[in-house]
Amino acid sequence: DEELSLVHDFQYIEVVKQAGHTDGDFPLAASYGLGTEDNPAFPNMHEATSLIVGGTLQAVDMVMSGQVRNAVNLAGGLHHGFRGRASGFCVYNDCSVAIAYLRKKYNARVLYIDTDAHHGDGVQWAFYDDPNVLTLSLHETGKYLFPGTGNFTERGDGQGYGYSVNIPLEAFTEDDSFLETYENILPTIARGFKPDIILTQNGCDAHAFDPLTHLSVSMKVYQEIPRLAKKMAEELCGGRIVATGGGGYDIWRVVPRAWALVWSEFSGQLLDRKIKIPEEWLERYQEESPVPLMPTLFDPIDMFPPIPRREEITIKNKKTVEKALLYCPKG
């Protein structure tokens, strides 16, 4: 509980414990965001969600101690959790706890990169006034999607002004515009900020198959995102980087492939774009899947028809990047 309390209120932690060990109604839970459709209470909730936080902290310690250059906790990435409230399928915010832990134990400057389709609101607000934590979130615009925040005008507060960077992407953004945006902004702010460690949230719900979001990227993006983040870590902070998972709601066609790519990039087991999914895996899970499983790791080039508004979307995303870069560190 000591590490959790770096970010979460004591009373909230106690309510999470009680909610996970209470049979029947627990009216108090609702005022803490628990017992809702997004965050239903379940047995041993505190124990299970604490383990996720512990996994990310273990990854942090291993990287900062020099045992490994990078580490991955795909169970993590629960970026919507707030100090005293659960939100968006997230109870405890392992990313925020890890950053607070890095600040307290190692006095580290932390660059947080969030490429989930949903804005990384919990992490942003936890460090909104801290100039030693730079949060970068590329997400679908809040005009159409939860949590409705993450406008480029959310830049930080006080000494932290300029250290919150948001790129709200237009709905139906495709690979080219997504990667152009990412590749233009990440090196610029990373070199300007000069982090001691990078923490990434690798939600894969920007994929065109995802049922909850409106972005239109292919599997190609989930190789390039960790590849550039790792490259920046090697250039700026001795390779120190911790990767977490995040959202992803096509659990059959997207999540296994996307996180296999994240894992491959950080483990150095680079995967060819022509690679096929093992037949044994397809045979094992096809009978459980409600949709046909993808036979290849990457999506075929012509799988998704071009979006008619492609040029307009690309132009709008470029303008968003220009505005987002106005006040943040640049190098």
Short mmCIF file of C-alpha atoms in Angstrom, two decimals:
data_model
loop_
_atom_site.label_atom_id
_atom_site.label_comp_id
_atom_site.label_asym_id
_atom_site.label_seq_id
_atom_site.Cartn_x
_atom_site.Cartn_y
_atom_site.Cartn_z
CA ASP A 1 0.00 0.00 0.00
CA GLU A 2 2.96 2.33 0.50
CA GLU A 3 3.62 2.57 -3.23
CA LEU A 4 -0.07 2.90 -4.09
CA SER A 5 -0.36 5.84 -1.69
CA LEU A 6 2.20 7.77 -3.73
CA VAL A 7 -0.74 8.51 -6.03
CA HIS A 8 -3.96 7.13 -4.54
CA ASP A 9 -5.81 8.38 -1.45
CA PHE A 10 -5.82 6.12 1.61
CA GLN A 11 -9.62 6.14 1.77
CA TYR A 12 -9.87 5.07 -1.88
CA ILE A 13 -7.48 2.15 -1.30
CA GLU A 14 -9.57 1.04 1.68
CA VAL A 15 -12.78 1.18 -0.36
CA VAL A 16 -11.19 -0.92 -3.12
CA LYS A 17 -10.23 -3.51 -0.50
CA GLN A 18 -13.74 -3.56 0.96
CA ALA A 19 -15.43 -3.74 -2.44
CA GLY A 20 -13.42 -6.83 -3.31
CA HIS A 21 -14.47 -8.61 -0.13
CA THR A 22 -18.12 -7.59 0.14
CA ASP A 23 -21.01 -9.81 -0.89
CA GLY A 24 -24.06 -7.98 -2.16
CA ASP A 25 -24.57 -4.22 -2.36
CA PHE A 26 -21.86 -1.78 -1.32
CA PRO A 27 -23.39 1.69 -1.89
CA LEU A 28 -20.22 3.57 -0.92
CA ALA A 29 -18.36 2.08 -3.89
CA ALA A 30 -20.23 4.13 -6.51
CA SER A 31 -18.86 7.43 -5.19
CA TYR A 32 -15.38 6.07 -5.90
CA GLY A 33 -16.17 4.95 -9.44
CA LEU A 34 -16.54 1.30 -8.42
CA GLY A 35 -19.46 -1.04 -8.97
CA THR A 36 -20.17 0.65 -12.31
CA GLU A 37 -20.45 -0.82 -15.80
CA ASP A 38 -16.88 0.25 -16.59
CA ASN A 39 -15.45 -0.70 -13.21
CA PRO A 40 -17.48 -3.51 -11.65
CA ALA A 41 -16.36 -4.78 -8.27
CA PHE A 42 -14.97 -8.31 -8.29
CA PRO A 43 -13.52 -10.69 -5.68
CA ASN A 44 -10.01 -9.83 -4.48
CA MET A 45 -10.02 -6.65 -6.56
CA HIS A 46 -7.36 -4.92 -4.47
CA GLU A 47 -5.04 -7.92 -4.59
CA ALA A 48 -5.38 -8.40 -8.35
CA THR A 49 -4.97 -4.75 -9.31
CA SER A 50 -2.10 -4.27 -6.86
CA LEU A 51 -0.21 -7.06 -8.62
CA ILE A 52 -0.44 -5.12 -11.87
CA VAL A 53 1.09 -2.07 -10.20
CA GLY A 54 3.74 -4.28 -8.64
CA GLY A 55 4.65 -5.66 -12.04
CA THR A 56 5.28 -2.19 -13.43
CA LEU A 57 7.30 -1.19 -10.35
CA GLN A 58 9.37 -4.36 -10.66
CA ALA A 59 10.09 -3.44 -14.27
CA VAL A 60 11.11 0.07 -13.19
CA ASP A 61 13.51 -1.22 -10.53
CA MET A 62 15.10 -3.71 -12.89
CA VAL A 63 15.74 -1.02 -15.48
CA MET A 64 16.94 1.66 -13.07
CA SER A 65 19.27 -0.77 -11.27
CA GLY A 66 20.88 -1.75 -14.55
CA GLN A 67 19.77 -5.38 -14.40
CA VAL A 68 18.12 -4.94 -17.81
CA ARG A 69 18.04 -2.14 -20.38
CA ASN A 70 14.29 -2.33 -20.88
CA ALA A 71 11.29 -4.20 -19.47
CA VAL A 72 7.68 -4.88 -20.43
CA ASN A 73 4.53 -5.36 -18.31
CA LEU A 74 1.66 -5.93 -20.72
CA ALA A 75 -0.81 -6.21 -17.83
CA GLY A 76 -0.14 -2.55 -17.02
CA GLY A 77 -1.08 0.67 -18.77
CA LEU A 78 -4.16 1.44 -16.65
CA HIS A 79 -3.97 5.14 -17.40
CA HIS A 80 -7.50 6.26 -16.44
CA GLY A 81 -7.21 5.65 -12.70
CA PHE A 82 -7.41 8.82 -10.57
CA ARG A 83 -6.22 9.66 -7.06
CA GLY A 84 -9.54 8.79 -5.47
CA ARG A 85 -11.62 7.29 -8.26
CA ALA A 86 -11.68 4.36 -10.66
CA SER A 87 -12.41 5.14 -14.29
CA GLY A 88 -12.40 3.59 -17.73
CA PHE A 89 -11.66 -0.04 -16.70
CA CYS A 90 -8.82 1.16 -14.45
CA VAL A 91 -8.75 0.80 -10.65
CA TYR A 92 -5.16 1.62 -9.67
CA ASN A 93 -3.08 3.64 -12.12
CA ASP A 94 0.17 1.70 -12.44
CA CYS A 95 1.65 4.29 -14.80
CA SER A 96 1.10 7.16 -12.37
CA VAL A 97 2.37 5.11 -9.43
CA ALA A 98 5.48 4.13 -11.42
CA ILE A 99 6.22 7.75 -12.31
CA ALA A 100 5.75 8.93 -8.71
CA TYR A 101 7.99 6.05 -7.59
CA LEU A 102 10.65 7.05 -10.11
CA ARG A 103 10.52 10.64 -8.89
CA LYS A 104 10.77 9.67 -5.20
CA LYS A 105 13.28 6.82 -5.29
CA TYR A 106 15.48 7.83 -8.22
CA ASN A 107 14.78 11.56 -8.67
CA ALA A 108 14.33 10.71 -12.35
CA ARG A 109 13.00 12.91 -15.11
CA VAL A 110 10.31 10.82 -16.77
CA LEU A 111 8.99 10.99 -20.32
CA TYR A 112 5.61 9.26 -20.52
CA ILE A 113 4.38 8.28 -24.01
CA ASP A 114 0.75 7.18 -24.38
CA THR A 115 -0.51 5.93 -27.76
CA ASP A 116 -3.80 4.43 -26.59
CA ALA A 117 -6.81 5.64 -28.60
CA HIS A 118 -8.18 7.11 -25.36
CA HIS A 119 -6.54 10.15 -23.77
CA GLY A 120 -4.18 9.31 -20.90
CA ASP A 121 -6.11 11.54 -18.53
CA GLY A 122 -5.25 9.97 -15.18
CA VAL A 123 -1.51 10.23 -15.76
CA GLN A 124 -1.72 13.74 -17.18
CA TRP A 125 -3.66 15.19 -14.24
CA ALA A 126 -1.43 13.45 -11.68
CA PHE A 127 1.62 15.37 -12.94
CA TYR A 128 0.03 18.43 -14.52
CA ASP A 129 2.21 20.88 -12.58
CA ASP A 130 5.46 18.86 -12.53
CA PRO A 131 8.23 20.02 -14.90
CA ASN A 132 10.14 16.78 -14.26
CA VAL A 133 7.42 14.67 -15.88
CA LEU A 134 6.50 15.21 -19.52
CA THR A 135 3.33 13.43 -20.63
CA LEU A 136 2.76 12.91 -24.36
CA SER A 137 -0.60 11.48 -25.42
CA LEU A 138 -1.59 10.67 -29.00
CA HIS A 139 -5.26 9.73 -28.99
CA GLU A 140 -8.53 10.04 -30.83
CA THR A 141 -10.11 13.45 -30.37
CA GLY A 142 -12.39 13.69 -27.36
CA LYS A 143 -15.19 15.00 -29.59
CA TYR A 144 -16.38 11.46 -30.08
CA LEU A 145 -14.65 9.29 -27.50
CA PHE A 146 -14.21 8.80 -23.75
CA PRO A 147 -12.89 10.51 -21.68
CA GLY A 148 -13.53 13.65 -23.76
CA THR A 149 -10.31 15.36 -22.66
CA GLY A 150 -6.86 15.72 -24.19
CA ASN A 151 -7.18 18.89 -26.22
CA PHE A 152 -3.88 20.46 -27.32
CA THR A 153 -4.73 23.42 -25.06
CA GLU A 154 -4.18 21.19 -22.01
CA ARG A 155 -0.51 22.10 -21.61
CA GLY A 156 0.15 21.84 -17.87
CA ASP A 157 -0.05 24.27 -14.97
CA GLY A 158 2.40 26.44 -13.04
CA GLN A 159 5.96 25.17 -13.39
CA GLY A 160 4.57 22.24 -15.37
CA TYR A 161 3.21 24.43 -18.15
CA GLY A 162 4.41 23.03 -21.46
CA TYR A 163 5.08 19.58 -20.02
CA SER A 164 1.68 18.15 -20.92
CA VAL A 165 1.52 17.51 -24.67
CA ASN A 166 -1.67 16.30 -26.31
CA ILE A 167 -2.27 15.28 -29.91
CA PRO A 168 -6.01 14.71 -30.42
CA LEU A 169 -6.13 12.88 -33.75
CA GLU A 170 -9.04 13.14 -36.13
CA ALA A 171 -11.40 10.17 -36.27
CA PHE A 172 -10.46 7.73 -39.05
CA THR A 173 -6.77 8.67 -38.95
CA GLU A 174 -4.82 6.03 -40.90
CA ASP A 175 -1.26 4.70 -40.72
CA ASP A 176 0.48 7.41 -42.70
CA SER A 177 -0.92 10.35 -40.75
CA PHE A 178 -0.61 8.58 -37.38
CA LEU A 179 3.04 7.71 -37.94
CA GLU A 180 3.87 11.09 -39.47
CA THR A 181 2.44 12.73 -36.36
CA TYR A 182 4.27 10.40 -33.98
CA GLU A 183 7.59 10.61 -35.81
CA ASN A 184 7.45 14.40 -36.00
CA ILE A 185 6.60 15.11 -32.38
CA LEU A 186 8.31 12.40 -30.32
CA PRO A 187 11.97 13.05 -31.23
CA THR A 188 11.44 16.81 -30.94
CA ILE A 189 10.06 16.81 -27.40
CA ALA A 190 12.20 13.90 -26.19
CA ARG A 191 15.41 15.69 -27.19
CA GLY A 192 14.16 18.91 -25.65
CA PHE A 193 13.13 17.27 -22.37
CA LYS A 194 16.17 14.94 -21.96
CA PRO A 195 14.57 12.22 -19.80
CA ASP A 196 16.34 9.83 -17.45
CA ILE A 197 13.87 7.09 -18.37
CA ILE A 198 10.93 6.62 -20.74
CA LEU A 199 7.64 4.94 -19.76
CA THR A 200 5.26 3.94 -22.54
CA GLN A 201 1.60 2.94 -22.59
CA ASN A 202 0.90 0.72 -25.60
CA GLY A 203 -2.86 0.53 -25.93
CA CYS A 204 -3.78 -1.08 -29.26
CA ASP A 205 -7.32 0.22 -29.63
CA ALA A 206 -6.46 2.63 -32.46
CA HIS A 207 -6.61 -0.35 -34.84
CA ALA A 208 -9.33 -0.29 -37.50
CA PHE A 209 -10.89 -3.47 -36.06
CA ASP A 210 -11.38 -2.03 -32.57
CA PRO A 211 -15.11 -1.87 -31.73
CA LEU A 212 -14.92 1.06 -29.29
CA THR A 213 -12.88 3.65 -31.19
CA HIS A 214 -12.83 5.39 -34.56
CA LEU A 215 -9.18 5.43 -35.62
CA SER A 216 -8.12 3.33 -38.60
CA VAL A 217 -4.54 2.16 -38.23
CA SER A 218 -3.16 -1.24 -39.19
CA MET A 219 -0.77 -3.57 -37.40
CA LYS A 220 2.18 -1.76 -38.97
CA VAL A 221 1.77 1.03 -36.42
CA TYR A 222 2.32 -1.36 -33.50
CA GLN A 223 5.79 -2.18 -34.73
CA GLU A 224 6.79 1.42 -35.37
CA ILE A 225 5.52 2.86 -32.06
CA PRO A 226 7.81 0.82 -29.77
CA ARG A 227 10.66 0.92 -32.28
CA LEU A 228 10.93 4.72 -32.21
CA ALA A 229 10.39 4.92 -28.44
CA LYS A 230 13.20 2.43 -27.90
CA LYS A 231 15.42 4.37 -30.31
CA MET A 232 14.83 7.58 -28.33
CA ALA A 233 15.67 5.78 -25.08
CA GLU A 234 18.93 4.52 -26.55
CA GLU A 235 19.82 8.00 -27.79
CA LEU A 236 18.86 9.98 -24.69
CA CYS A 237 18.83 7.86 -21.53
CA GLY A 238 21.08 4.84 -21.87
CA GLY A 239 18.30 2.66 -23.28
CA ARG A 240 16.21 2.90 -20.09
CA ILE A 241 12.59 2.30 -21.05
CA VAL A 242 9.63 0.48 -19.49
CA ALA A 243 6.65 -0.50 -21.64
CA THR A 244 3.14 -1.30 -20.45
CA GLY A 245 0.01 -2.52 -22.23
CA GLY A 246 -3.28 -0.64 -22.27
CA GLY A 247 -6.62 -0.69 -24.07
CA GLY A 248 -7.57 -3.06 -26.86
CA TYR A 249 -11.06 -4.45 -27.36
CA ASP A 250 -10.70 -6.75 -30.35
CA ILE A 251 -9.10 -9.42 -28.22
CA TRP A 252 -8.94 -12.00 -31.01
CA ARG A 253 -7.59 -10.21 -34.09
CA VAL A 254 -5.71 -7.24 -32.66
CA VAL A 255 -4.43 -7.59 -29.10
CA PRO A 256 -2.39 -10.80 -29.50
CA ARG A 257 -0.71 -9.53 -32.66
CA ALA A 258 -0.11 -5.97 -31.46
CA TRP A 259 1.45 -6.96 -28.16
CA ALA A 260 3.52 -9.66 -29.85
CA LEU A 261 5.04 -6.82 -31.85
CA VAL A 262 5.62 -4.68 -28.75
CA TRP A 263 7.28 -7.64 -27.03
CA SER A 264 9.41 -8.44 -30.08
CA GLU A 265 10.76 -4.90 -30.36
CA PHE A 266 11.81 -4.67 -26.73
CA SER A 267 13.19 -8.21 -26.55
CA GLY A 268 15.20 -7.77 -29.74
CA GLN A 269 13.40 -10.62 -31.50
CA LEU A 270 12.46 -8.61 -34.58
CA LEU A 271 9.64 -10.06 -36.65
CA ASP A 272 9.42 -9.97 -40.43
CA ARG A 273 6.35 -8.40 -42.02
CA LYS A 274 5.67 -11.59 -44.00
CA ILE A 275 5.49 -13.79 -40.91
CA LYS A 276 2.46 -16.03 -40.49
CA ILE A 277 0.62 -16.88 -37.28
CA PRO A 278 1.44 -20.46 -36.19
CA GLU A 279 -1.20 -22.96 -37.35
CA GLU A 280 -1.30 -24.47 -33.87
CA TRP A 281 -2.42 -21.14 -32.39
CA LEU A 282 -5.07 -20.60 -35.06
CA GLU A 283 -6.46 -24.11 -34.59
CA ARG A 284 -6.49 -23.71 -30.82
CA TYR A 285 -8.38 -20.42 -30.69
CA GLN A 286 -10.49 -20.22 -33.85
CA GLU A 287 -13.28 -22.29 -32.31
CA GLU A 288 -13.52 -19.79 -29.44
CA SER A 289 -13.29 -16.65 -31.57
CA PRO A 290 -16.54 -15.10 -32.86
CA VAL A 291 -14.63 -13.70 -35.87
CA PRO A 292 -12.17 -15.26 -38.35
CA LEU A 293 -8.64 -15.01 -36.93
CA MET A 294 -5.96 -13.26 -38.93
CA PRO A 295 -3.48 -15.73 -40.49
CA THR A 296 -0.63 -13.20 -40.66
CA LEU A 297 1.06 -11.01 -38.06
CA PHE A 298 0.65 -7.90 -40.22
CA ASP A 299 -2.48 -6.79 -42.04
CA PRO A 300 -2.44 -7.12 -45.85
CA ILE A 301 -1.63 -3.78 -47.48
CA ASP A 302 -5.01 -3.56 -49.23
CA MET A 303 -7.09 -4.87 -46.35
CA PHE A 304 -8.71 -1.57 -45.41
CA PRO A 305 -10.18 0.70 -48.13
CA PRO A 306 -8.80 4.27 -48.14
CA ILE A 307 -10.76 6.78 -46.08
CA PRO A 308 -12.37 9.34 -48.45
CA ARG A 309 -11.41 12.23 -46.12
CA ARG A 310 -7.75 11.14 -45.94
CA GLU A 311 -6.27 14.45 -47.16
CA GLU A 312 -8.48 16.57 -44.90
CA ILE A 313 -7.66 14.38 -41.89
CA THR A 314 -3.93 14.56 -42.60
CA ILE A 315 -3.99 18.35 -42.85
CA LYS A 316 -5.93 18.71 -39.58
CA ASN A 317 -3.51 16.41 -37.76
CA LYS A 318 -0.53 18.42 -39.04
CA LYS A 319 -2.09 21.63 -37.73
CA THR A 320 -2.70 19.99 -34.36
CA VAL A 321 0.98 19.06 -34.11
CA GLU A 322 2.01 22.64 -34.89
CA LYS A 323 -0.22 23.97 -32.11
CA ALA A 324 0.83 21.30 -29.62
CA LEU A 325 4.51 22.12 -30.13
CA LEU A 326 4.17 25.82 -29.36
CA TYR A 327 5.10 25.76 -25.67
CA CYS A 328 6.69 22.38 -24.97
CA PRO A 329 10.43 21.62 -24.73
CA LYS A 330 11.97 21.18 -28.17
CA GLY A 331 15.33 19.86 -29.25
#
